[in-house]
Amino acid sequence: METTYIKTPLGIAAIIGDENGISGISVADEGEISNTIPAVLQQAVRQLNEYFEGKRTTFNFKLNPKGTEFQQKVWKGLLDIPFGKTCSYMDLSKKLGDVKAIRAVASANGKNPLWIVVPCHRVIGSDGSLTGYAGGLWRKKWLLEHENPSNQKSLF
């Protein structure tokens, strides 16, 4: 397993993976930036940088997250939420076939090991509120605004 650390507008991202795919992407407020990027992580690093530069809306590198069968199902469901769009935990539960599983869906969402790439930040409360986010609500707000910037110009 290889690890590299890159600077992003939201902190230092740790990218973990091997020839089987990327198994983890997380963010921290501080840390050492890597001087070299292992070959198996280069595509993920390039695509994440393109995302932050506003040049990418989807990712196509190989993913290999570790989780239960249910967590995998939820994470796969998250991949279907389009760039610039959001859905509620209730909507996601319905889509996955069990409206009563809303708490389990929320829990699996919170355990998502692939920050940004599996877009758990696109899941919001039924009332439109920004609910729980492992990386902090300020990061969730930033990501949603990055993906759907307001086009309104100042009137003054």
PDB file of C-alpha atoms in Angstrom:
ATOM      1  CA  MET A   1       0.000   0.000   0.000  1.00  0.00           C
ATOM      2  CA  GLU A   2       1.340   3.415  -1.006  1.00  0.00           C
ATOM      3  CA  THR A   3       0.470   6.801   0.508  1.00  0.00           C
ATOM      4  CA  THR A   4       1.009  10.335  -0.695  1.00  0.00           C
ATOM      5  CA  TYR A   5       0.009  13.710   0.718  1.00  0.00           C
ATOM      6  CA  ILE A   6      -1.041  16.669  -1.434  1.00  0.00           C
ATOM      7  CA  LYS A   7      -2.075  20.220  -0.699  1.00  0.00           C
ATOM      8  CA  THR A   8      -5.688  21.113  -1.540  1.00  0.00           C
ATOM      9  CA  PRO A   9      -7.751  24.247  -0.881  1.00  0.00           C
ATOM     10  CA  LEU A  10      -9.337  22.342   2.026  1.00  0.00           C
ATOM     11  CA  GLY A  11      -6.229  20.972   3.715  1.00  0.00           C
ATOM     12  CA  ILE A  12      -3.741  18.178   3.202  1.00  0.00           C
ATOM     13  CA  ALA A  13      -5.235  15.165   1.423  1.00  0.00           C
ATOM     14  CA  ALA A  14      -3.869  11.692   2.093  1.00  0.00           C
ATOM     15  CA  ILE A  15      -4.274   9.300  -0.839  1.00  0.00           C
ATOM     16  CA  ILE A  16      -3.784   5.589  -0.172  1.00  0.00           C
ATOM     17  CA  GLY A  17      -3.792   2.784  -2.686  1.00  0.00           C
ATOM     18  CA  ASP A  18      -1.983   0.139  -4.676  1.00  0.00           C
ATOM     19  CA  GLU A  19      -2.238  -1.604  -8.040  1.00  0.00           C
ATOM     20  CA  ASN A  20      -5.766  -2.752  -7.078  1.00  0.00           C
ATOM     21  CA  GLY A  21      -7.019   0.840  -6.798  1.00  0.00           C
ATOM     22  CA  ILE A  22      -7.401   3.731  -4.399  1.00  0.00           C
ATOM     23  CA  SER A  23      -8.659   2.561  -1.014  1.00  0.00           C
ATOM     24  CA  GLY A  24      -8.601   5.815   0.922  1.00  0.00           C
ATOM     25  CA  ILE A  25      -8.660   9.574   0.476  1.00  0.00           C
ATOM     26  CA  SER A  26      -8.976  11.768   3.534  1.00  0.00           C
ATOM     27  CA  VAL A  27      -8.226  15.347   4.510  1.00  0.00           C
ATOM     28  CA  ALA A  28      -6.554  16.938   7.519  1.00  0.00           C
ATOM     29  CA  ASP A  29      -5.915  20.524   8.519  1.00  0.00           C
ATOM     30  CA  GLU A  30      -2.165  20.101   8.427  1.00  0.00           C
ATOM     31  CA  GLY A  31       0.574  17.680   7.552  1.00  0.00           C
ATOM     32  CA  GLU A  32       3.648  17.112   5.422  1.00  0.00           C
ATOM     33  CA  ILE A  33       3.233  17.316   1.656  1.00  0.00           C
ATOM     34  CA  SER A  34       4.921  14.445  -0.194  1.00  0.00           C
ATOM     35  CA  ASN A  35       7.945  15.187  -2.366  1.00  0.00           C
ATOM     36  CA  THR A  36       7.243  12.263  -4.661  1.00  0.00           C
ATOM     37  CA  ILE A  37       4.060  10.568  -5.819  1.00  0.00           C
ATOM     38  CA  PRO A  38       4.125   6.770  -6.237  1.00  0.00           C
ATOM     39  CA  ALA A  39       3.189   5.694  -9.774  1.00  0.00           C
ATOM     40  CA  VAL A  40       0.032   3.873  -8.597  1.00  0.00           C
ATOM     41  CA  LEU A  41      -1.300   7.139  -7.087  1.00  0.00           C
ATOM     42  CA  GLN A  42      -0.385   9.584  -9.865  1.00  0.00           C
ATOM     43  CA  GLN A  43      -3.675   9.350 -11.757  1.00  0.00           C
ATOM     44  CA  ALA A  44      -5.687   9.978  -8.576  1.00  0.00           C
ATOM     45  CA  VAL A  45      -3.492  12.963  -7.656  1.00  0.00           C
ATOM     46  CA  ARG A  46      -3.807  14.439 -11.153  1.00  0.00           C
ATOM     47  CA  GLN A  47      -7.583  14.035 -11.202  1.00  0.00           C
ATOM     48  CA  LEU A  48      -8.056  15.497  -7.707  1.00  0.00           C
ATOM     49  CA  ASN A  49      -5.950  18.514  -8.684  1.00  0.00           C
ATOM     50  CA  GLU A  50      -8.054  18.935 -11.836  1.00  0.00           C
ATOM     51  CA  TYR A  51     -11.218  18.784  -9.707  1.00  0.00           C
ATOM     52  CA  PHE A  52      -9.969  21.580  -7.464  1.00  0.00           C
ATOM     53  CA  GLU A  53      -8.922  23.621 -10.520  1.00  0.00           C
ATOM     54  CA  GLY A  54     -12.500  23.361 -11.830  1.00  0.00           C
ATOM     55  CA  LYS A  55     -11.409  21.231 -14.805  1.00  0.00           C
ATOM     56  CA  ARG A  56     -12.960  17.897 -13.758  1.00  0.00           C
ATOM     57  CA  THR A  57     -16.459  16.813 -12.710  1.00  0.00           C
ATOM     58  CA  THR A  58     -15.980  13.026 -12.642  1.00  0.00           C
ATOM     59  CA  PHE A  59     -13.229  10.616 -11.654  1.00  0.00           C
ATOM     60  CA  ASN A  60     -12.212   7.499 -13.554  1.00  0.00           C
ATOM     61  CA  PHE A  61      -9.348   5.949 -11.620  1.00  0.00           C
ATOM     62  CA  LYS A  62      -9.811   2.530 -10.066  1.00  0.00           C
ATOM     63  CA  LEU A  63     -11.411   2.477  -6.603  1.00  0.00           C
ATOM     64  CA  ASN A  64     -10.875  -0.207  -3.967  1.00  0.00           C
ATOM     65  CA  PRO A  65     -12.590   0.911  -0.739  1.00  0.00           C
ATOM     66  CA  LYS A  66     -12.862  -1.548   2.133  1.00  0.00           C
ATOM     67  CA  GLY A  67     -16.250  -1.913   3.796  1.00  0.00           C
ATOM     68  CA  THR A  68     -19.207  -4.149   4.476  1.00  0.00           C
ATOM     69  CA  GLU A  69     -21.525  -5.243   1.674  1.00  0.00           C
ATOM     70  CA  PHE A  70     -24.080  -2.653   2.828  1.00  0.00           C
ATOM     71  CA  GLN A  71     -21.485   0.135   2.984  1.00  0.00           C
ATOM     72  CA  GLN A  72     -20.324  -0.780  -0.526  1.00  0.00           C
ATOM     73  CA  LYS A  73     -23.939  -0.561  -1.732  1.00  0.00           C
ATOM     74  CA  VAL A  74     -24.358   2.898  -0.189  1.00  0.00           C
ATOM     75  CA  TRP A  75     -21.037   4.143  -1.594  1.00  0.00           C
ATOM     76  CA  LYS A  76     -22.036   2.879  -5.046  1.00  0.00           C
ATOM     77  CA  GLY A  77     -25.301   4.810  -4.649  1.00  0.00           C
ATOM     78  CA  LEU A  78     -23.345   7.964  -3.820  1.00  0.00           C
ATOM     79  CA  LEU A  79     -21.487   7.658  -7.128  1.00  0.00           C
ATOM     80  CA  ASP A  80     -24.816   8.144  -8.916  1.00  0.00           C
ATOM     81  CA  ILE A  81     -25.357  11.645  -7.474  1.00  0.00           C
ATOM     82  CA  PRO A  82     -24.368  13.975 -10.335  1.00  0.00           C
ATOM     83  CA  PHE A  83     -21.780  16.719  -9.995  1.00  0.00           C
ATOM     84  CA  GLY A  84     -23.439  19.938  -8.832  1.00  0.00           C
ATOM     85  CA  LYS A  85     -26.511  18.142  -7.465  1.00  0.00           C
ATOM     86  CA  THR A  86     -27.551  16.997  -4.002  1.00  0.00           C
ATOM     87  CA  CYS A  87     -29.958  14.465  -2.549  1.00  0.00           C
ATOM     88  CA  SER A  88     -31.259  13.820   0.937  1.00  0.00           C
ATOM     89  CA  TYR A  89     -30.500  10.832   3.128  1.00  0.00           C
ATOM     90  CA  MET A  90     -34.180   9.888   2.688  1.00  0.00           C
ATOM     91  CA  ASP A  91     -33.878  10.058  -1.121  1.00  0.00           C
ATOM     92  CA  LEU A  92     -30.770   7.894  -1.023  1.00  0.00           C
ATOM     93  CA  SER A  93     -32.464   5.364   1.276  1.00  0.00           C
ATOM     94  CA  LYS A  94     -35.437   5.154  -1.101  1.00  0.00           C
ATOM     95  CA  LYS A  95     -33.149   4.749  -4.093  1.00  0.00           C
ATOM     96  CA  LEU A  96     -31.337   1.907  -2.339  1.00  0.00           C
ATOM     97  CA  GLY A  97     -34.672   0.180  -1.741  1.00  0.00           C
ATOM     98  CA  ASP A  98     -35.376   0.648   1.974  1.00  0.00           C
ATOM     99  CA  VAL A  99     -36.702   3.918   3.328  1.00  0.00           C
ATOM    100  CA  LYS A 100     -36.425   2.490   6.864  1.00  0.00           C
ATOM    101  CA  ALA A 101     -32.642   2.151   6.446  1.00  0.00           C
ATOM    102  CA  ILE A 102     -32.099   5.905   6.598  1.00  0.00           C
ATOM    103  CA  ARG A 103     -29.925   5.750   9.749  1.00  0.00           C
ATOM    104  CA  ALA A 104     -27.848   2.871   8.383  1.00  0.00           C
ATOM    105  CA  VAL A 105     -27.438   4.779   5.107  1.00  0.00           C
ATOM    106  CA  ALA A 106     -26.338   7.881   7.030  1.00  0.00           C
ATOM    107  CA  SER A 107     -23.871   5.791   9.042  1.00  0.00           C
ATOM    108  CA  ALA A 108     -22.396   4.196   5.900  1.00  0.00           C
ATOM    109  CA  ASN A 109     -22.214   7.633   4.301  1.00  0.00           C
ATOM    110  CA  GLY A 110     -20.193   8.849   7.281  1.00  0.00           C
ATOM    111  CA  LYS A 111     -17.749   5.956   6.909  1.00  0.00           C
ATOM    112  CA  ASN A 112     -17.020   6.693   3.251  1.00  0.00           C
ATOM    113  CA  PRO A 113     -13.233   6.269   2.875  1.00  0.00           C
ATOM    114  CA  LEU A 114     -12.940   8.113  -0.459  1.00  0.00           C
ATOM    115  CA  TRP A 115     -13.301  11.827   0.215  1.00  0.00           C
ATOM    116  CA  ILE A 116     -14.728  13.806  -2.741  1.00  0.00           C
ATOM    117  CA  VAL A 117     -14.439  10.923  -5.233  1.00  0.00           C
ATOM    118  CA  VAL A 118     -17.357   9.073  -3.608  1.00  0.00           C
ATOM    119  CA  PRO A 119     -19.380  12.250  -3.088  1.00  0.00           C
ATOM    120  CA  CYS A 120     -20.870  11.898   0.377  1.00  0.00           C
ATOM    121  CA  HIS A 121     -20.729  15.702   0.576  1.00  0.00           C
ATOM    122  CA  ARG A 122     -23.666  15.785  -1.876  1.00  0.00           C
ATOM    123  CA  VAL A 123     -26.033  14.242   0.696  1.00  0.00           C
ATOM    124  CA  ILE A 124     -27.996  16.783   2.718  1.00  0.00           C
ATOM    125  CA  GLY A 125     -30.875  16.823   5.175  1.00  0.00           C
ATOM    126  CA  SER A 126     -34.459  16.503   3.878  1.00  0.00           C
ATOM    127  CA  ASP A 127     -34.973  20.169   4.772  1.00  0.00           C
ATOM    128  CA  GLY A 128     -31.956  21.205   2.681  1.00  0.00           C
ATOM    129  CA  SER A 129     -29.677  21.656   5.684  1.00  0.00           C
ATOM    130  CA  LEU A 130     -26.009  20.735   5.661  1.00  0.00           C
ATOM    131  CA  THR A 131     -25.988  17.842   8.067  1.00  0.00           C
ATOM    132  CA  GLY A 132     -23.029  15.900   9.450  1.00  0.00           C
ATOM    133  CA  TYR A 133     -19.805  15.696   7.506  1.00  0.00           C
ATOM    134  CA  ALA A 134     -16.671  13.951   8.750  1.00  0.00           C
ATOM    135  CA  GLY A 135     -14.448  16.628   7.221  1.00  0.00           C
ATOM    136  CA  GLY A 136     -16.368  19.449   8.892  1.00  0.00           C
ATOM    137  CA  LEU A 137     -19.434  21.310   7.638  1.00  0.00           C
ATOM    138  CA  TRP A 138     -17.298  24.189   6.339  1.00  0.00           C
ATOM    139  CA  ARG A 139     -15.620  21.763   3.926  1.00  0.00           C
ATOM    140  CA  LYS A 140     -18.984  20.357   2.831  1.00  0.00           C
ATOM    141  CA  LYS A 141     -20.248  23.884   2.154  1.00  0.00           C
ATOM    142  CA  TRP A 142     -17.078  24.707   0.199  1.00  0.00           C
ATOM    143  CA  LEU A 143     -17.383  21.548  -1.930  1.00  0.00           C
ATOM    144  CA  LEU A 144     -21.052  22.162  -2.736  1.00  0.00           C
ATOM    145  CA  GLU A 145     -20.337  25.781  -3.693  1.00  0.00           C
ATOM    146  CA  HIS A 146     -17.326  24.660  -5.771  1.00  0.00           C
ATOM    147  CA  GLU A 147     -19.553  22.236  -7.676  1.00  0.00           C
ATOM    148  CA  ASN A 148     -22.456  24.637  -8.089  1.00  0.00           C
ATOM    149  CA  PRO A 149     -21.174  28.210  -7.982  1.00  0.00           C
ATOM    150  CA  SER A 150     -23.690  31.021  -7.878  1.00  0.00           C
ATOM    151  CA  ASN A 151     -23.867  32.927 -11.141  1.00  0.00           C
ATOM    152  CA  GLN A 152     -25.530  35.941  -9.575  1.00  0.00           C
ATOM    153  CA  LYS A 153     -23.576  39.127 -10.072  1.00  0.00           C
ATOM    154  CA  SER A 154     -23.540  41.936  -7.567  1.00  0.00           C
ATOM    155  CA  LEU A 155     -26.143  44.622  -8.222  1.00  0.00           C
ATOM    156  CA  PHE A 156     -23.969  47.304  -6.635  1.00  0.00           C
TER     157      PHE A 156
END
